[in-house]
Coordinates of C-alpha atoms in Angstrom, one line a residue:
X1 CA 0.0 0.0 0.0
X2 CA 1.6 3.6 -0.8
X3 CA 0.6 6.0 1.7
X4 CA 0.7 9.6 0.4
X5 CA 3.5 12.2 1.2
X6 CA 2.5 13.9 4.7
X7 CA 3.2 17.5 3.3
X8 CA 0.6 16.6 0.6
X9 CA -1.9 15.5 2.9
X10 CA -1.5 19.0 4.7
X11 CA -1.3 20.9 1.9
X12 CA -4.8 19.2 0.8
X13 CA -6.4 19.8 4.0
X14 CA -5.8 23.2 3.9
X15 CA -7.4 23.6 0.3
X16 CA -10.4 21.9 2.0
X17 CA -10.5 24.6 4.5
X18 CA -9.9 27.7 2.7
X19 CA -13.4 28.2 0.9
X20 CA -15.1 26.9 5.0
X21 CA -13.0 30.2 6.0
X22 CA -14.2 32.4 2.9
X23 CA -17.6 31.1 3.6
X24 CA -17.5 32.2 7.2
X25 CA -16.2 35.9 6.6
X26 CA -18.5 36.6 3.4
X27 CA -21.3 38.5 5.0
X28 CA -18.4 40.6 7.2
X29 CA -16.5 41.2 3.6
X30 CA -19.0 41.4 1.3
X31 CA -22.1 43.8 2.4
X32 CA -20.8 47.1 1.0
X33 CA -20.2 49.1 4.2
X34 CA -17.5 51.2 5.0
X35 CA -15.6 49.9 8.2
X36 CA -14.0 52.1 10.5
X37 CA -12.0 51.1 13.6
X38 CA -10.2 54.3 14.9
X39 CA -12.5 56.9 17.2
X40 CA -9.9 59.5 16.4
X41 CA -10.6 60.0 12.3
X42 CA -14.3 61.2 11.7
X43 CA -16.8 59.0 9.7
X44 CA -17.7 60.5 6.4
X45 CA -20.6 58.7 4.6
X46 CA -23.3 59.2 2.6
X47 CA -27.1 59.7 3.3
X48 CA -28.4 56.4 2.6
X49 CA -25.3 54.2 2.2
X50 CA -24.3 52.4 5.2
X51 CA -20.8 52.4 7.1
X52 CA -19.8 50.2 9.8
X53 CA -18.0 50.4 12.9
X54 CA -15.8 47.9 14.1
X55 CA -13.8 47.3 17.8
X56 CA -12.2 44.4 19.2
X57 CA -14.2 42.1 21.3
X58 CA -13.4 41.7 25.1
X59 CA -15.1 38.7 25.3
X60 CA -12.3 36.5 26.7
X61 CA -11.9 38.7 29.0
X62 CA -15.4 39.2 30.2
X63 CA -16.4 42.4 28.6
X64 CA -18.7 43.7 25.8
X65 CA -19.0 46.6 23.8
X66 CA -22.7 48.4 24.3
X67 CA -23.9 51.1 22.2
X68 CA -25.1 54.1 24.3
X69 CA -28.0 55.3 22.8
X70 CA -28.3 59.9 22.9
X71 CA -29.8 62.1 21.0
X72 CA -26.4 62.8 19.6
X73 CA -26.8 59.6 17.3
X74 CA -29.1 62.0 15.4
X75 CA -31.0 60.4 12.4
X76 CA -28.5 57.2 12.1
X77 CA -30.3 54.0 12.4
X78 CA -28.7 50.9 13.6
X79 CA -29.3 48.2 10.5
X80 CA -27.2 45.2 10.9
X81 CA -24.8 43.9 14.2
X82 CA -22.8 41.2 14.9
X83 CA -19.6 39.6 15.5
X84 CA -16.7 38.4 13.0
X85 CA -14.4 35.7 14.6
X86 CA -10.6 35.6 14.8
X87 CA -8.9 35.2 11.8
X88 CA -6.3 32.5 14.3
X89 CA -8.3 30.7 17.1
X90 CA -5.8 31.1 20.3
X91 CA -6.6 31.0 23.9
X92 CA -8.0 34.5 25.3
X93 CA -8.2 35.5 21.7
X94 CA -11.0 37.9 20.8
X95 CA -12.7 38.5 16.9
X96 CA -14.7 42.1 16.8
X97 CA -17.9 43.4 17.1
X98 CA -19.4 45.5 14.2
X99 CA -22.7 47.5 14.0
X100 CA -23.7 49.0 10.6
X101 CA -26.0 52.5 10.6
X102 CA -27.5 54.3 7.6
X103 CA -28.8 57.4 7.9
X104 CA -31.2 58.9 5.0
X105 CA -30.2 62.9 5.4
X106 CA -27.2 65.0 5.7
X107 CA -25.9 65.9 9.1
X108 CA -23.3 65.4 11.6
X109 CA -23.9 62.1 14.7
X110 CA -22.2 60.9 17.3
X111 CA -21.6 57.1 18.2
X112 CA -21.1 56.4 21.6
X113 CA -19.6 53.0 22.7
X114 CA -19.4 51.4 26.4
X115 CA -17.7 48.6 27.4
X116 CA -18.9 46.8 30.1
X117 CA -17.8 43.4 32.1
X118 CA -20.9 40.7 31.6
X119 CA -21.6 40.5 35.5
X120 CA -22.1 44.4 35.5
X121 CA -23.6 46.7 32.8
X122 CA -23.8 49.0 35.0
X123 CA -20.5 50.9 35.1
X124 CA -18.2 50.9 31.8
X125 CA -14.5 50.2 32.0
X126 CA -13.9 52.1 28.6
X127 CA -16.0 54.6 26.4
X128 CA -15.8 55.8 23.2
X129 CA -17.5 58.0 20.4
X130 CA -17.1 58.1 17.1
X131 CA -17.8 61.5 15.2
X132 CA -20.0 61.0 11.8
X133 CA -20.2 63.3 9.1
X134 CA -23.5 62.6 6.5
X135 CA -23.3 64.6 3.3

């Protein structure tokens, strides 16, 4: 019996992996949103197109990102949230959390972000706001 080459047994398990991964990240990747990550640059977008906002999860460490709702969110609507894994599964790792608004007129909003330990949602251990500018 000839057993194959152990490098080509690798190399064809990862080949039978690759589209599972592409699979899994294709709504994250593929629904046409602008992504921003840094609080510090302003938002420009579009009335009527969305844009997303994406921070890392502190779910291995206990914690979770809330969206503080104010009336400085203006007229953006919240459309679509959810969570993209880790691109390497490791001990304590952590993916990100996303949330995708739209708002349908020109104007300027403010997204404010808690985070918040699971046994207490009480009291936030981080905050931040991201500055949006609709034209």
């Amino acid at each position: 019996m000839i057993l194959p080459h152990p490098h080509r047994r690798t190399f064809m398990n990862r080949l039978l992996i690759l589209p599972v991964l592409a699979v899994l990240h294709l709504p994250a990747a593929c629904d046409g949103a602008r992504r921003t990550t840094d609080p510090a640059k302003t938002i420009h977008a579009r009335a009527g197109k969305p844009f997303r906002i994406t921070l890392r999860s502190g779910s291995a460490m206990g914690q979770r990102w809330l969206r503080v709702d104010s009336a400085a969110a203006g007229s953006l609507v919240l459309v679509d949230s959810g969570s993209i894994p880790p691109r390497r599964i490791t001990i304590g790792g952590s993916g990100h959390l996303y949330w995708t608004f739209r708002s349908s007129r020109p104007g300027e909003a403010t997204v404010s972000m808690m985070r918040v330990l699971f046994s207490d949602t009480t009291r936030g251990t981080d905050t931040t706001r991201f500055r949006v500018v609709i034209r």
